[in-house]
Coordinates of C-alpha atoms in Angstrom, one line a residue:
M1 CA -29.8 61.0 -123.9
S2 CA -30.3 60.9 -120.2
G3 CA -27.3 60.6 -117.9
P4 CA -26.5 57.9 -115.4
H5 CA -28.0 59.9 -112.5
D6 CA -31.4 60.1 -114.3
V7 CA -31.4 56.4 -114.9
L8 CA -30.1 55.0 -111.7
T9 CA -29.1 56.6 -108.4
Y10 CA -28.1 55.5 -104.9
D11 CA -30.6 56.7 -102.3
T12 CA -28.2 57.4 -99.4
D13 CA -31.1 58.2 -97.0
N14 CA -32.5 54.7 -97.5
A15 CA -29.2 53.0 -98.4
K16 CA -30.3 51.4 -101.6
L17 CA -30.2 51.8 -105.4
V18 CA -33.3 53.2 -106.9
T19 CA -34.9 53.8 -110.3
P20 CA -37.3 56.6 -111.1
S21 CA -40.8 55.5 -110.0
A22 CA -44.1 56.8 -111.1
S23 CA -44.6 58.5 -107.7
T24 CA -41.2 60.1 -107.8
A25 CA -41.5 61.1 -111.4
G26 CA -44.9 62.6 -110.7
Q27 CA -43.7 64.7 -107.7
S28 CA -43.4 68.3 -108.6
R29 CA -40.0 70.0 -108.3
T30 CA -41.8 72.8 -106.3
T31 CA -42.9 70.3 -103.7
R32 CA -39.5 68.7 -103.4
R33 CA -37.8 72.1 -103.0
Q34 CA -40.1 73.0 -100.2
N35 CA -39.2 69.9 -98.3
C36 CA -35.5 69.5 -99.1
V37 CA -32.8 70.0 -101.7
Q38 CA -31.2 67.3 -103.8
V39 CA -27.4 67.6 -103.4
P40 CA -24.5 65.4 -104.8
W41 CA -23.5 62.9 -102.2
P42 CA -20.5 60.6 -102.7
V43 CA -21.0 56.9 -101.9
F44 CA -18.3 54.3 -102.5
L45 CA -19.8 51.1 -103.7
P46 CA -18.3 48.2 -105.6
P47 CA -19.2 47.8 -109.3
M48 CA -22.5 46.1 -110.1
Q49 CA -22.1 42.5 -111.2
D50 CA -23.7 41.2 -114.4
S51 CA -25.5 38.6 -112.3
D52 CA -27.5 41.3 -110.5
S53 CA -30.9 40.7 -112.0
R54 CA -32.7 43.5 -110.2
F55 CA -31.6 46.0 -112.9
S56 CA -31.3 45.8 -116.7
S57 CA -27.9 45.5 -118.4
E58 CA -28.2 49.1 -119.6
Q59 CA -28.8 50.3 -116.0
R60 CA -25.9 48.2 -114.7
E61 CA -23.6 49.6 -117.4
N62 CA -24.5 53.2 -116.8
Y63 CA -24.1 52.7 -113.0
N64 CA -20.6 51.2 -113.4
K65 CA -19.6 54.2 -115.6
M66 CA -20.5 56.7 -112.8
P67 CA -17.3 58.5 -111.7
G68 CA -16.1 59.4 -108.2
G69 CA -17.0 56.2 -106.5
R70 CA -20.6 56.2 -107.8
Q71 CA -21.9 59.7 -107.2
G72 CA -25.3 59.5 -105.6
T73 CA -27.7 62.1 -104.5
R74 CA -29.3 62.9 -101.2
C75 CA -32.3 64.9 -100.2
L76 CA -31.3 67.3 -97.4
P77 CA -33.3 69.8 -95.5
L78 CA -32.5 73.4 -96.4
V79 CA -30.9 74.0 -93.0
R80 CA -28.6 71.0 -93.4
K81 CA -27.6 72.2 -96.8
W82 CA -26.7 75.7 -95.3
L83 CA -24.6 73.9 -92.7
L84 CA -22.8 72.0 -95.4
Q85 CA -22.0 75.2 -97.3
S86 CA -21.1 77.2 -94.2
W87 CA -17.9 75.2 -93.6
K88 CA -16.3 77.2 -96.4
V89 CA -17.0 80.4 -94.4
L90 CA -15.7 78.8 -91.2
F91 CA -12.6 77.6 -93.0
V92 CA -11.7 81.2 -93.7
L93 CA -13.0 82.8 -90.5
L94 CA -11.5 80.4 -87.9
P95 CA -7.8 80.9 -89.0
A96 CA -8.4 84.7 -89.1
V97 CA -9.7 84.6 -85.5
A98 CA -6.8 82.5 -84.4
L99 CA -4.3 84.9 -86.0
V100 CA -5.9 87.8 -84.2
L101 CA -5.7 86.0 -80.8
L102 CA -2.1 85.1 -81.4
Y103 CA -1.3 88.7 -82.4
N104 CA -2.9 90.0 -79.2
G105 CA -1.0 87.5 -77.1
Y106 CA 2.2 88.6 -78.8
I107 CA 1.5 92.2 -78.1
V108 CA 0.9 91.5 -74.4
Q109 CA 4.1 89.4 -74.2
Q110 CA 6.1 92.2 -75.9
S111 CA 4.6 94.8 -73.5
E112 CA 5.6 92.8 -70.5
T113 CA 9.1 92.1 -72.0
H114 CA 9.7 95.8 -72.3
L115 CA 8.7 96.6 -68.8
P116 CA 11.4 98.1 -66.6
Q117 CA 13.4 95.1 -65.3
P118 CA 14.2 94.5 -61.7
L119 CA 17.6 95.4 -60.3
V120 CA 18.6 91.7 -60.0
P121 CA 17.4 88.5 -61.7
V122 CA 14.6 86.9 -59.7
H123 CA 12.7 83.7 -59.8
S124 CA 9.0 83.1 -59.3
D125 CA 9.6 80.9 -56.3
Q126 CA 11.9 83.4 -54.6
G127 CA 9.2 84.8 -52.3
Q128 CA 8.1 81.3 -51.3
N129 CA 11.7 80.4 -50.5
D130 CA 12.3 83.6 -48.5
F131 CA 9.2 82.9 -46.3
Q132 CA 8.5 79.2 -45.4
A133 CA 6.9 79.2 -42.0
D134 CA 3.2 80.0 -41.6
N135 CA 2.9 83.1 -39.5
S136 CA 1.1 82.6 -36.2
S137 CA 1.3 86.1 -34.8
Q138 CA -0.9 88.1 -37.1
N139 CA -3.4 88.7 -34.4
A140 CA -1.2 88.2 -31.3
G141 CA -3.2 88.9 -28.2
I142 CA -6.5 88.4 -29.9
N143 CA -6.9 84.9 -31.3
S144 CA -4.6 82.3 -32.7
T145 CA -4.2 82.4 -36.5
K146 CA -5.3 78.7 -36.6
S147 CA -8.7 79.8 -35.5
L148 CA -9.1 82.2 -38.5
S149 CA -11.0 80.5 -41.3
R150 CA -11.8 83.6 -43.5
F151 CA -9.6 85.9 -45.4
I152 CA -9.3 89.5 -46.6
V153 CA -7.3 89.8 -49.8
Y154 CA -5.8 93.0 -51.2
S155 CA -5.9 92.6 -54.9
C156 CA -4.1 94.4 -57.7
N157 CA -4.0 92.3 -60.8
K158 CA -3.9 93.0 -64.6
I159 CA -7.6 93.6 -65.0
T160 CA -8.1 96.3 -62.3
V161 CA -7.1 99.9 -61.8
C162 CA -5.0 100.2 -58.6
G163 CA -3.3 103.6 -58.8
G164 CA 0.4 104.3 -58.2
W165 CA 2.5 102.8 -55.5
A166 CA 1.3 105.3 -52.9
D167 CA -2.3 104.3 -53.6
R168 CA -1.4 100.7 -53.4
Q169 CA 0.2 101.2 -50.0
K170 CA -2.9 102.9 -48.7
G171 CA -5.1 100.0 -50.0
I172 CA -2.7 97.4 -48.5
V173 CA -2.6 99.0 -45.0
V174 CA -6.3 99.7 -44.8
T175 CA -7.3 96.2 -45.9
Y176 CA -4.8 94.7 -43.5
L177 CA -6.2 96.7 -40.6
I178 CA -9.8 95.6 -41.6
A179 CA -8.6 92.0 -41.5
L180 CA -7.2 92.6 -38.0
M181 CA -10.4 94.2 -36.9
M182 CA -12.5 91.3 -38.3
N183 CA -10.1 88.7 -37.0
R184 CA -9.3 87.3 -40.4
K185 CA -6.2 86.2 -42.2
F186 CA -4.7 88.6 -44.7
R187 CA -3.4 87.9 -48.2
I188 CA -2.0 90.1 -51.0
D189 CA -2.5 89.3 -54.7
M190 CA -0.3 91.7 -56.8
P191 CA 1.1 89.9 -59.9
R192 CA 1.2 92.9 -62.2
P193 CA 3.0 94.8 -63.5
C194 CA 5.8 93.2 -61.5
D195 CA 5.1 90.4 -59.0
L196 CA 5.4 91.9 -55.6
Q197 CA 7.2 89.0 -54.0
F198 CA 10.1 89.5 -56.4
F199 CA 11.1 92.4 -54.3
L200 CA 9.1 92.3 -51.0
V201 CA 8.4 89.1 -49.0
P202 CA 6.4 88.4 -45.8
N203 CA 8.0 89.5 -42.6
E204 CA 5.7 88.9 -39.6
V205 CA 2.5 88.2 -41.5
D206 CA 2.1 85.4 -44.1
W207 CA 0.3 87.2 -46.9
L208 CA 1.3 84.9 -49.8
M209 CA -1.4 83.5 -52.0
R210 CA -1.1 79.8 -52.6
P211 CA -2.0 78.3 -56.0
G212 CA -5.6 77.1 -55.9
E213 CA -6.1 78.5 -52.4
T214 CA -9.6 79.8 -53.1
K215 CA -10.9 76.7 -54.7
G216 CA -14.1 75.5 -53.1
H217 CA -14.5 78.7 -51.1
S218 CA -17.0 81.5 -51.4
I219 CA -15.6 84.7 -52.9
K220 CA -16.8 88.3 -53.0
E221 CA -15.0 91.1 -54.8
I222 CA -15.1 94.7 -53.8
E223 CA -13.8 97.7 -55.8
A224 CA -13.0 100.5 -53.3
I225 CA -11.3 103.0 -55.6
D226 CA -11.6 106.8 -55.0
G227 CA -15.3 107.6 -54.3
H228 CA -16.3 104.0 -54.3
G229 CA -13.7 103.4 -51.6
L230 CA -15.1 106.2 -49.3
N231 CA -18.6 104.8 -49.7
F232 CA -17.5 101.3 -48.9
V233 CA -15.6 102.4 -45.7
D234 CA -18.6 104.6 -44.6
K235 CA -21.0 101.7 -45.0
L236 CA -18.6 99.2 -43.3
L237 CA -18.0 101.4 -40.3
K238 CA -21.7 101.9 -39.6
K239 CA -21.8 98.2 -38.4
G240 CA -20.4 97.5 -35.0
D241 CA -19.0 94.2 -36.1
L242 CA -18.3 95.2 -39.7
S243 CA -20.6 92.5 -40.9
I244 CA -22.1 94.0 -44.1
P245 CA -23.3 91.6 -46.8
E246 CA -20.3 92.4 -49.0
M247 CA -18.0 90.9 -46.4
D248 CA -19.9 87.7 -46.0
A249 CA -17.6 85.3 -47.9
D250 CA -14.6 83.0 -47.2
Y251 CA -12.5 85.3 -49.3
V252 CA -13.3 89.0 -49.6
V253 CA -11.1 90.4 -52.4
I254 CA -10.7 94.2 -52.2
T255 CA -9.1 96.5 -54.7
A256 CA -8.6 99.8 -52.8
N257 CA -6.7 103.0 -52.6
M258 CA -8.5 104.9 -49.8
D259 CA -6.6 106.5 -46.9
S260 CA -9.1 105.6 -44.1
V261 CA -6.9 104.9 -41.2
N262 CA -8.3 107.8 -39.1
E263 CA -11.8 106.5 -39.7
L264 CA -10.8 103.0 -38.7
K265 CA -9.3 104.3 -35.4
K266 CA -12.7 105.7 -34.4
H267 CA -14.5 102.3 -34.7
P268 CA -15.1 100.3 -31.5
L269 CA -13.2 97.3 -32.9
A270 CA -10.1 99.4 -33.1
K271 CA -9.6 98.8 -29.4
T272 CA -8.9 95.1 -30.2
V273 CA -6.0 96.1 -32.5
P274 CA -2.9 97.4 -30.9
L275 CA -1.8 99.1 -34.1
L276 CA -4.9 101.3 -34.0
S277 CA -4.5 102.6 -30.4
N278 CA -5.2 106.3 -29.9
E279 CA -1.6 106.9 -29.0
T280 CA -0.3 105.8 -32.4
S281 CA -0.2 108.5 -35.2
V282 CA -1.4 107.7 -38.7
P283 CA 2.2 107.9 -40.1
E284 CA 3.3 105.5 -37.4
I285 CA 0.5 103.1 -38.2
Y286 CA 1.6 103.0 -41.8
R287 CA 5.2 102.5 -40.8
K288 CA 4.4 99.7 -38.3
S289 CA 1.9 98.0 -40.7
L290 CA 4.3 97.9 -43.6
G291 CA 7.1 96.8 -41.4
K292 CA 5.0 93.8 -40.1
L293 CA 4.0 92.9 -43.7
F294 CA 7.2 93.3 -45.7
T295 CA 10.9 92.7 -45.7
L296 CA 13.3 92.8 -48.7
S297 CA 13.6 89.7 -50.8
S298 CA 17.0 88.0 -50.7
G299 CA 17.9 89.2 -54.2
L300 CA 17.0 92.9 -53.5
R301 CA 18.8 92.7 -50.1
K302 CA 22.0 91.6 -51.8
T303 CA 21.8 94.4 -54.3
L304 CA 21.2 96.9 -51.5
D305 CA 24.1 95.6 -49.5
V306 CA 26.5 95.8 -52.4
A307 CA 25.3 99.4 -53.1
M308 CA 25.8 100.4 -49.5
E309 CA 29.2 98.8 -49.2
S310 CA 30.4 100.6 -52.4
R311 CA 29.1 103.9 -51.2
S312 CA 31.8 106.2 -49.8
P313 CA 30.8 107.9 -46.5
D314 CA 31.8 111.2 -48.0
T315 CA 29.3 111.0 -50.9
K316 CA 25.6 112.1 -50.9
L317 CA 22.7 110.3 -52.4
V318 CA 20.6 112.1 -55.1
C319 CA 17.3 110.4 -56.0
A320 CA 14.6 111.1 -58.6
Q321 CA 11.4 109.4 -59.6
V322 CA 9.6 110.1 -62.9
R323 CA 6.1 108.8 -63.5
M324 CA 5.1 109.3 -67.1
G325 CA 1.8 107.4 -67.1
G326 CA -0.5 107.3 -70.0
A327 CA -1.9 104.5 -72.2
G328 CA 0.6 103.0 -74.7
K329 CA 3.6 103.5 -72.4
D330 CA 5.3 100.6 -70.7
Y331 CA 2.4 100.6 -68.2
N332 CA -1.2 101.2 -69.2
D333 CA -1.8 104.1 -66.8
S334 CA -5.1 105.9 -66.5
E335 CA -3.6 109.3 -67.1
S336 CA -0.4 111.1 -68.2
F337 CA 1.7 112.9 -65.7
N338 CA 4.8 114.2 -67.5
S339 CA 6.3 115.0 -70.9
M340 CA 9.7 114.4 -72.3
A341 CA 10.2 118.2 -72.0
N342 CA 9.9 117.9 -68.2
V343 CA 12.4 114.9 -68.3
E344 CA 14.9 117.1 -70.1
N345 CA 14.5 119.8 -67.4
L346 CA 15.1 117.1 -64.8
M347 CA 18.3 115.9 -66.6
D348 CA 19.5 119.5 -66.7
F349 CA 19.0 119.8 -63.0
L350 CA 20.7 116.4 -62.2
S351 CA 23.7 117.3 -64.4
R352 CA 25.0 119.5 -61.6
Y353 CA 25.4 116.4 -59.5
N354 CA 27.4 114.5 -62.1
D355 CA 30.4 114.0 -59.9
S356 CA 30.8 110.5 -58.7
T357 CA 33.4 111.5 -56.1
K358 CA 30.7 113.6 -54.3
Y359 CA 27.4 112.1 -55.3
R360 CA 25.7 108.8 -55.9
M361 CA 22.5 108.8 -58.0
Y362 CA 19.4 106.7 -57.8
F363 CA 16.7 107.0 -60.5
S364 CA 13.4 105.2 -61.1
S365 CA 10.6 105.5 -63.7
D366 CA 7.7 103.6 -65.2
S367 CA 9.2 104.3 -68.6
Q368 CA 12.1 102.2 -70.0
K369 CA 12.9 105.0 -72.5
V370 CA 13.3 107.6 -69.7
R371 CA 15.5 105.2 -67.7
T372 CA 17.7 104.6 -70.8
D373 CA 18.0 108.4 -71.5
I374 CA 19.0 109.1 -67.9
D375 CA 21.7 106.4 -68.0

């Protein structure tokens, strides 16, 4: 005995009830499979009334017995059938992808949580509070800052390799001097691994990046690290006005670690920058540049003042810096520099100064474990 679906079905494509016709019955299954595939398709229709004379009483009875809200059929193209079936795969795949992304975010958050913490609690707006007025003396004697419409940005963010603090100071000073030579404003973007303005804030030069500052402006990025940095400076200094294509943007963002102050001093534009006068030595240029750019944040200044006040004039200060480096440490460094065996040797050396009546000790490291062991 034939089932209800063989006697009467709801044609969802045409939105009507149908009975097998001669043409449909005569159509081969092969032809239908080539064009489409019949799949169950739920439709929710009210029961058929006895007064409906379009169908026989047997057809009406079989139709009303169909479960699931009158299960009809629909002829779908093969691609659409595949899409209907693929939701099962997506149902499993999407949660898995979401879990991976959440796990990666957790790892990054944990890594940042275990970074060596600053000496004093700081707030993200501290740098802004410490420096409110817009600096107008960046290019004193050359042009007013208000006339400057373009920027040189020293960048060291989480997706670039910047080197250690010495490399970063080289990059900051050289890009600052280039900004002076090109009569541009200077900015610093260094949010990682510790936001620079937590500890150092603008002194004479307003280098703070404002949120959304670059929106609507042209931007070019330059990576001037190691050999790439030397090639960049060499190409730049061949132009009398430093106007190479890479510098043609409202914001030129440079990641650099090259020590090219001597080369900059030889360029004709150096005469327009008092810092680059021939009478000034390279160490003095670094000292004056960093002094113009930075001063201690209020929090760090308070900590330093407390330390200096508590220091007896009869004690000596003993300092040590240990850079461990290496991937997987608190910082993702490009190479390793020390081992724990070396740290133990350092601790043995420092033990001879373990007399607080004669010595005060200052220690810094990129490894929280080393800092803890020394304490």
